[in-house]
Amino acid sequence: MKVLVAYASSEGQTRKIARWISDRIADSGHSVELASVADAAGIDFGRFDRVILAASIHVGHYQRAFTDFVSTEAKNMRGTQVLFLSISLAAAGHDAEDWTGLDRVLSDFCAATGWTPDKTEQIAGAYKPSQYDVFRRFVMRRIVAAKDPQAELDADKEYTDWQRLAEEVDDWLGL
Ligand SMILES: Cc1cc2nc3c(=O)[nH]c(=O)nc-3n(C[C@H](O)[C@H](O)[C@H](O)COP(=O)(O)O)c2cc1C
């Protein structure tokens, strides 16, 4: 099996997730190509048996580069099985309102791009104050303080559940 993993990442967690998945697929004896959406522009999807796309949410939207990529490539992805990994901090919790928000971000994205993934998994990302500018640090500190009172607000914290991610990806790929 040959798999394409293409991602958009602002602070690096989605890139880390995409790399980790790629290594896992390669370790299980399959062929994998890892690329940012910028590098994957114009790629021949016909070369792949499966495609995994990953992007993260910032202020209720996926990266502009990701939306542009999917809008452009939607017609070329027809006939290719695609798993979409939606990375966010909302997915780290169990707040019903947050999860409704995740559904809304996804449906807005599908409406805007005219593309619907075969399957979507909501995956928890990371809090990375080391990567934020002053404004982002201020906003994110408040959000994380409210959602995760135990978090050390000056330290990066990963919420990604790697075991669950592995199970979802393995299951979808039939590994
Ligand atoms: C400025 C900013 C805005 C964010 N907005 C949201 C949001 O609206 N909803 C959410 O669930 N997570 C939000 N997050 C959390 C990110 O989705 C999370 O940190 C993710 O791991 C980022 O992935 P990346 O490192 O690949 O960019 C935001 C993060 C930042 C820095």
PDB file of C-alpha atoms and ligand atoms in Angstrom:
ATOM      1  CA  MET A   1       0.000   0.000   0.000  1.00  0.00           C
ATOM      2  CA  LYS A   2       1.190   3.545  -0.757  1.00  0.00           C
ATOM      3  CA  VAL A   3      -0.027   6.367   1.490  1.00  0.00           C
ATOM      4  CA  LEU A   4       0.269  10.150   1.200  1.00  0.00           C
ATOM      5  CA  VAL A   5       0.307  12.146   4.452  1.00  0.00           C
ATOM      6  CA  ALA A   6      -0.114  15.888   3.811  1.00  0.00           C
ATOM      7  CA  TYR A   7      -0.454  18.484   6.550  1.00  0.00           C
ATOM      8  CA  ALA A   8      -0.687  22.148   7.511  1.00  0.00           C
ATOM      9  CA  SER A   9       0.727  23.243  10.861  1.00  0.00           C
ATOM     10  CA  SER A  10       1.205  26.629  12.546  1.00  0.00           C
ATOM     11  CA  GLU A  11       3.021  25.762  15.783  1.00  0.00           C
ATOM     12  CA  GLY A  12       4.319  22.332  14.844  1.00  0.00           C
ATOM     13  CA  GLN A  13       2.025  19.824  16.564  1.00  0.00           C
ATOM     14  CA  THR A  14       0.199  18.768  13.381  1.00  0.00           C
ATOM     15  CA  ARG A  15       3.589  18.362  11.677  1.00  0.00           C
ATOM     16  CA  LYS A  16       4.702  16.154  14.560  1.00  0.00           C
ATOM     17  CA  ILE A  17       1.501  14.090  14.299  1.00  0.00           C
ATOM     18  CA  ALA A  18       1.899  13.731  10.516  1.00  0.00           C
ATOM     19  CA  ARG A  19       5.536  12.604  10.924  1.00  0.00           C
ATOM     20  CA  TRP A  20       4.648  10.162  13.657  1.00  0.00           C
ATOM     21  CA  ILE A  21       1.907   8.586  11.521  1.00  0.00           C
ATOM     22  CA  SER A  22       4.255   8.399   8.526  1.00  0.00           C
ATOM     23  CA  ASP A  23       6.906   6.615  10.590  1.00  0.00           C
ATOM     24  CA  ARG A  24       4.280   4.194  11.864  1.00  0.00           C
ATOM     25  CA  ILE A  25       3.052   3.378   8.354  1.00  0.00           C
ATOM     26  CA  ALA A  26       6.628   2.909   7.113  1.00  0.00           C
ATOM     27  CA  ASP A  27       7.470   0.702  10.101  1.00  0.00           C
ATOM     28  CA  SER A  28       4.541  -1.542   9.221  1.00  0.00           C
ATOM     29  CA  GLY A  29       6.116  -2.165   5.810  1.00  0.00           C
ATOM     30  CA  HIS A  30       4.095   0.207   3.649  1.00  0.00           C
ATOM     31  CA  SER A  31       5.233   3.009   1.410  1.00  0.00           C
ATOM     32  CA  VAL A  32       4.550   6.545   2.626  1.00  0.00           C
ATOM     33  CA  GLU A  33       5.132  10.067   1.352  1.00  0.00           C
ATOM     34  CA  LEU A  34       5.032  12.971   3.847  1.00  0.00           C
ATOM     35  CA  ALA A  35       4.571  16.545   2.621  1.00  0.00           C
ATOM     36  CA  SER A  36       3.282  19.907   3.762  1.00  0.00           C
ATOM     37  CA  VAL A  37       0.269  21.022   1.719  1.00  0.00           C
ATOM     38  CA  ALA A  38       2.530  23.638   0.121  1.00  0.00           C
ATOM     39  CA  ASP A  39       4.827  20.892  -1.153  1.00  0.00           C
ATOM     40  CA  ALA A  40       1.920  18.611  -2.093  1.00  0.00           C
ATOM     41  CA  ALA A  41       0.308  21.139  -4.456  1.00  0.00           C
ATOM     42  CA  GLY A  42      -0.413  19.512  -7.818  1.00  0.00           C
ATOM     43  CA  ILE A  43       0.490  16.015  -6.585  1.00  0.00           C
ATOM     44  CA  ASP A  44      -0.875  13.031  -8.533  1.00  0.00           C
ATOM     45  CA  PHE A  45      -3.332  11.414  -6.091  1.00  0.00           C
ATOM     46  CA  GLY A  46      -3.593   8.440  -8.448  1.00  0.00           C
ATOM     47  CA  ARG A  47      -0.174   7.292  -7.155  1.00  0.00           C
ATOM     48  CA  PHE A  48      -1.630   6.602  -3.702  1.00  0.00           C
ATOM     49  CA  ASP A  49      -3.964   3.938  -2.326  1.00  0.00           C
ATOM     50  CA  ARG A  50      -4.888   6.098   0.659  1.00  0.00           C
ATOM     51  CA  VAL A  51      -4.443   9.739   1.657  1.00  0.00           C
ATOM     52  CA  ILE A  52      -4.305  11.232   5.163  1.00  0.00           C
ATOM     53  CA  LEU A  53      -4.751  15.003   5.451  1.00  0.00           C
ATOM     54  CA  ALA A  54      -4.162  16.866   8.719  1.00  0.00           C
ATOM     55  CA  ALA A  55      -4.661  20.497   9.713  1.00  0.00           C
ATOM     56  CA  SER A  56      -5.189  22.427  12.939  1.00  0.00           C
ATOM     57  CA  ILE A  57      -7.809  24.906  14.072  1.00  0.00           C
ATOM     58  CA  HIS A  58      -6.960  28.519  14.921  1.00  0.00           C
ATOM     59  CA  VAL A  59      -9.781  30.878  15.871  1.00  0.00           C
ATOM     60  CA  GLY A  60     -12.386  28.547  14.390  1.00  0.00           C
ATOM     61  CA  HIS A  61     -10.668  27.868  11.058  1.00  0.00           C
ATOM     62  CA  TYR A  62      -8.162  25.510   9.507  1.00  0.00           C
ATOM     63  CA  GLN A  63      -5.029  27.066   7.984  1.00  0.00           C
ATOM     64  CA  ARG A  64      -5.665  29.171   4.894  1.00  0.00           C
ATOM     65  CA  ALA A  65      -3.024  27.146   3.022  1.00  0.00           C
ATOM     66  CA  PHE A  66      -4.980  23.981   3.850  1.00  0.00           C
ATOM     67  CA  THR A  67      -8.338  25.400   2.719  1.00  0.00           C
ATOM     68  CA  ASP A  68      -6.739  26.601  -0.514  1.00  0.00           C
ATOM     69  CA  PHE A  69      -5.091  23.217  -1.076  1.00  0.00           C
ATOM     70  CA  VAL A  70      -8.330  21.282  -0.576  1.00  0.00           C
ATOM     71  CA  SER A  71     -10.366  23.728  -2.701  1.00  0.00           C
ATOM     72  CA  THR A  72      -7.891  23.338  -5.554  1.00  0.00           C
ATOM     73  CA  GLU A  73      -7.378  19.590  -5.226  1.00  0.00           C
ATOM     74  CA  ALA A  74     -10.941  18.464  -4.379  1.00  0.00           C
ATOM     75  CA  LYS A  75     -11.664  17.308  -7.926  1.00  0.00           C
ATOM     76  CA  ASN A  76      -8.311  15.481  -8.142  1.00  0.00           C
ATOM     77  CA  MET A  77      -9.021  13.633  -4.882  1.00  0.00           C
ATOM     78  CA  ARG A  78     -12.224  12.098  -6.246  1.00  0.00           C
ATOM     79  CA  GLY A  79     -11.951   8.335  -6.160  1.00  0.00           C
ATOM     80  CA  THR A  80      -9.196   8.445  -3.501  1.00  0.00           C
ATOM     81  CA  GLN A  81      -9.990   7.365   0.060  1.00  0.00           C
ATOM     82  CA  VAL A  82      -9.118  10.251   2.392  1.00  0.00           C
ATOM     83  CA  LEU A  83      -8.910  10.372   6.196  1.00  0.00           C
ATOM     84  CA  PHE A  84      -8.929  13.874   7.669  1.00  0.00           C
ATOM     85  CA  LEU A  85      -7.283  14.534  11.039  1.00  0.00           C
ATOM     86  CA  SER A  86      -8.650  17.730  12.567  1.00  0.00           C
ATOM     87  CA  ILE A  87      -6.270  18.947  15.289  1.00  0.00           C
ATOM     88  CA  SER A  88      -7.444  21.282  18.044  1.00  0.00           C
ATOM     89  CA  LEU A  89      -7.433  21.940  21.769  1.00  0.00           C
ATOM     90  CA  ALA A  90     -11.222  21.568  21.963  1.00  0.00           C
ATOM     91  CA  ALA A  91     -10.766  17.866  21.165  1.00  0.00           C
ATOM     92  CA  ALA A  92      -8.710  17.507  24.364  1.00  0.00           C
ATOM     93  CA  GLY A  93     -11.802  17.962  26.530  1.00  0.00           C
ATOM     94  CA  HIS A  94     -15.354  16.739  26.924  1.00  0.00           C
ATOM     95  CA  ASP A  95     -17.162  20.057  26.776  1.00  0.00           C
ATOM     96  CA  ALA A  96     -20.299  19.483  24.646  1.00  0.00           C
ATOM     97  CA  GLU A  97     -20.252  23.080  23.417  1.00  0.00           C
ATOM     98  CA  ASP A  98     -16.625  22.709  22.298  1.00  0.00           C
ATOM     99  CA  TRP A  99     -17.481  19.543  20.379  1.00  0.00           C
ATOM    100  CA  THR A 100     -20.455  21.217  18.714  1.00  0.00           C
ATOM    101  CA  GLY A 101     -17.992  23.941  17.733  1.00  0.00           C
ATOM    102  CA  LEU A 102     -15.693  21.346  16.172  1.00  0.00           C
ATOM    103  CA  ASP A 103     -18.589  19.988  14.109  1.00  0.00           C
ATOM    104  CA  ARG A 104     -19.364  23.517  12.956  1.00  0.00           C
ATOM    105  CA  VAL A 105     -15.762  24.266  11.953  1.00  0.00           C
ATOM    106  CA  LEU A 106     -15.728  21.059   9.917  1.00  0.00           C
ATOM    107  CA  SER A 107     -19.068  21.641   8.211  1.00  0.00           C
ATOM    108  CA  ASP A 108     -18.114  25.252   7.375  1.00  0.00           C
ATOM    109  CA  PHE A 109     -14.862  23.956   5.909  1.00  0.00           C
ATOM    110  CA  CYS A 110     -16.654  21.324   3.805  1.00  0.00           C
ATOM    111  CA  ALA A 111     -19.147  23.924   2.553  1.00  0.00           C
ATOM    112  CA  ALA A 112     -16.334  26.363   1.678  1.00  0.00           C
ATOM    113  CA  THR A 113     -14.191  23.817  -0.155  1.00  0.00           C
ATOM    114  CA  GLY A 114     -16.895  21.621  -1.715  1.00  0.00           C
ATOM    115  CA  TRP A 115     -15.053  18.591  -0.312  1.00  0.00           C
ATOM    116  CA  THR A 116     -16.078  16.021   2.267  1.00  0.00           C
ATOM    117  CA  PRO A 117     -13.530  13.566   3.703  1.00  0.00           C
ATOM    118  CA  ASP A 118     -14.420   9.871   3.769  1.00  0.00           C
ATOM    119  CA  LYS A 119     -13.688   9.922   7.480  1.00  0.00           C
ATOM    120  CA  THR A 120     -12.732  12.613  10.006  1.00  0.00           C
ATOM    121  CA  GLU A 121     -11.066  12.138  13.385  1.00  0.00           C
ATOM    122  CA  GLN A 122     -10.947  14.967  15.925  1.00  0.00           C
ATOM    123  CA  ILE A 123      -7.506  14.804  17.566  1.00  0.00           C
ATOM    124  CA  ALA A 124      -6.207  16.796  20.535  1.00  0.00           C
ATOM    125  CA  GLY A 125      -3.195  18.982  19.744  1.00  0.00           C
ATOM    126  CA  ALA A 126      -0.894  20.886  22.084  1.00  0.00           C
ATOM    127  CA  TYR A 127      -0.547  24.093  24.077  1.00  0.00           C
ATOM    128  CA  LYS A 128       2.768  25.705  23.083  1.00  0.00           C
ATOM    129  CA  PRO A 129       3.455  29.024  24.801  1.00  0.00           C
ATOM    130  CA  SER A 130       7.075  28.702  23.623  1.00  0.00           C
ATOM    131  CA  GLN A 131       5.793  29.267  20.068  1.00  0.00           C
ATOM    132  CA  TYR A 132       3.301  32.091  20.662  1.00  0.00           C
ATOM    133  CA  ASP A 133       3.754  35.820  20.296  1.00  0.00           C
ATOM    134  CA  VAL A 134       2.665  38.064  23.193  1.00  0.00           C
ATOM    135  CA  PHE A 135      -0.950  38.325  22.042  1.00  0.00           C
ATOM    136  CA  ARG A 136      -1.401  34.610  21.405  1.00  0.00           C
ATOM    137  CA  ARG A 137       0.246  33.792  24.697  1.00  0.00           C
ATOM    138  CA  PHE A 138      -2.209  36.040  26.518  1.00  0.00           C
ATOM    139  CA  VAL A 139      -5.266  34.564  24.776  1.00  0.00           C
ATOM    140  CA  MET A 140      -4.157  30.943  25.034  1.00  0.00           C
ATOM    141  CA  ARG A 141      -3.161  31.235  28.692  1.00  0.00           C
ATOM    142  CA  ARG A 142      -6.687  32.308  29.546  1.00  0.00           C
ATOM    143  CA  ILE A 143      -8.267  29.494  27.538  1.00  0.00           C
ATOM    144  CA  VAL A 144      -5.995  26.798  28.965  1.00  0.00           C
ATOM    145  CA  ALA A 145      -6.294  28.131  32.521  1.00  0.00           C
ATOM    146  CA  ALA A 146     -10.078  27.798  32.224  1.00  0.00           C
ATOM    147  CA  LYS A 147     -10.087  24.374  30.545  1.00  0.00           C
ATOM    148  CA  ASP A 148      -7.182  22.739  32.338  1.00  0.00           C
ATOM    149  CA  PRO A 149      -6.627  24.230  35.801  1.00  0.00           C
ATOM    150  CA  GLN A 150      -3.731  21.814  36.406  1.00  0.00           C
ATOM    151  CA  ALA A 151      -1.708  23.034  33.434  1.00  0.00           C
ATOM    152  CA  GLU A 152       1.579  24.866  34.105  1.00  0.00           C
ATOM    153  CA  LEU A 153       0.821  27.954  31.992  1.00  0.00           C
ATOM    154  CA  ASP A 154       4.436  28.783  31.080  1.00  0.00           C
ATOM    155  CA  ALA A 155       5.240  25.286  29.851  1.00  0.00           C
ATOM    156  CA  ASP A 156       4.338  23.549  26.591  1.00  0.00           C
ATOM    157  CA  LYS A 157       1.830  20.744  27.113  1.00  0.00           C
ATOM    158  CA  GLU A 158       0.899  17.995  24.690  1.00  0.00           C
ATOM    159  CA  TYR A 159      -2.678  16.727  24.800  1.00  0.00           C
ATOM    160  CA  THR A 160      -2.404  14.359  21.832  1.00  0.00           C
ATOM    161  CA  ASP A 161      -3.502  10.844  22.748  1.00  0.00           C
ATOM    162  CA  TRP A 162      -0.960   8.886  20.686  1.00  0.00           C
ATOM    163  CA  GLN A 163      -2.453   5.505  21.457  1.00  0.00           C
ATOM    164  CA  ARG A 164      -5.913   6.515  20.303  1.00  0.00           C
ATOM    165  CA  LEU A 165      -4.428   8.140  17.202  1.00  0.00           C
ATOM    166  CA  ALA A 166      -2.543   4.925  16.395  1.00  0.00           C
ATOM    167  CA  GLU A 167      -5.703   2.860  16.801  1.00  0.00           C
ATOM    168  CA  GLU A 168      -7.764   5.142  14.564  1.00  0.00           C
ATOM    169  CA  VAL A 169      -5.140   5.282  11.812  1.00  0.00           C
ATOM    170  CA  ASP A 170      -4.349   1.550  11.949  1.00  0.00           C
ATOM    171  CA  ASP A 171      -8.039   0.734  11.844  1.00  0.00           C
ATOM    172  CA  TRP A 172      -8.685   3.006   8.866  1.00  0.00           C
ATOM    173  CA  LEU A 173      -5.689   1.690   6.933  1.00  0.00           C
ATOM    174  CA  GLY A 174      -6.404  -1.908   7.930  1.00  0.00           C
ATOM    175  CA  LEU A 175      -2.884  -2.311   9.361  1.00  0.00           C
TER     176      LEU A 175
HETATM  177  C1  LIG B   1      -4.003  31.677  18.222  1.00  0.00           C
HETATM  178  C2  LIG B   1      -4.572  30.308  18.438  1.00  0.00           C
HETATM  179  C3  LIG B   1      -5.927  30.079  18.226  1.00  0.00           C
HETATM  180  C4  LIG B   1      -6.488  28.815  18.448  1.00  0.00           C
HETATM  181  N1  LIG B   1      -7.815  28.631  18.223  1.00  0.00           N
HETATM  182  C5  LIG B   1      -8.372  27.432  18.503  1.00  0.00           C
HETATM  183  C6  LIG B   1      -9.763  27.232  18.327  1.00  0.00           C
HETATM  184  O1  LIG B   1     -10.494  28.087  17.854  1.00  0.00           O
HETATM  185  N2  LIG B   1     -10.288  26.032  18.687  1.00  0.00           N
HETATM  186  C7  LIG B   1      -9.493  25.019  19.196  1.00  0.00           C
HETATM  187  O2  LIG B   1     -10.021  23.969  19.537  1.00  0.00           O
HETATM  188  N3  LIG B   1      -8.161  25.157  19.322  1.00  0.00           N
HETATM  189  C8  LIG B   1      -7.580  26.345  18.994  1.00  0.00           C
HETATM  190  N4  LIG B   1      -6.232  26.521  19.129  1.00  0.00           N
HETATM  191  C9  LIG B   1      -5.396  25.371  19.553  1.00  0.00           C
HETATM  192  C10 LIG B   1      -4.677  24.705  18.356  1.00  0.00           C
HETATM  193  O3  LIG B   1      -5.597  24.078  17.479  1.00  0.00           O
HETATM  194  C11 LIG B   1      -3.698  23.671  18.907  1.00  0.00           C
HETATM  195  O4  LIG B   1      -2.719  24.364  19.667  1.00  0.00           O
HETATM  196  C12 LIG B   1      -3.034  22.829  17.847  1.00  0.00           C
HETATM  197  O5  LIG B   1      -2.221  21.863  18.480  1.00  0.00           O
HETATM  198  C13 LIG B   1      -2.207  23.666  16.888  1.00  0.00           C
HETATM  199  O6  LIG B   1      -1.635  22.818  15.921  1.00  0.00           O
HETATM  200  P1  LIG B   1      -0.280  23.224  15.154  1.00  0.00           P
HETATM  201  O7  LIG B   1       0.814  23.232  16.206  1.00  0.00           O
HETATM  202  O8  LIG B   1      -0.084  22.149  14.151  1.00  0.00           O
HETATM  203  O9  LIG B   1      -0.519  24.548  14.546  1.00  0.00           O
HETATM  204  C14 LIG B   1      -5.652  27.746  18.885  1.00  0.00           C
HETATM  205  C15 LIG B   1      -4.279  27.972  19.071  1.00  0.00           C
HETATM  206  C16 LIG B   1      -3.740  29.226  18.861  1.00  0.00           C
HETATM  207  C17 LIG B   1      -2.264  29.439  19.063  1.00  0.00           C
END
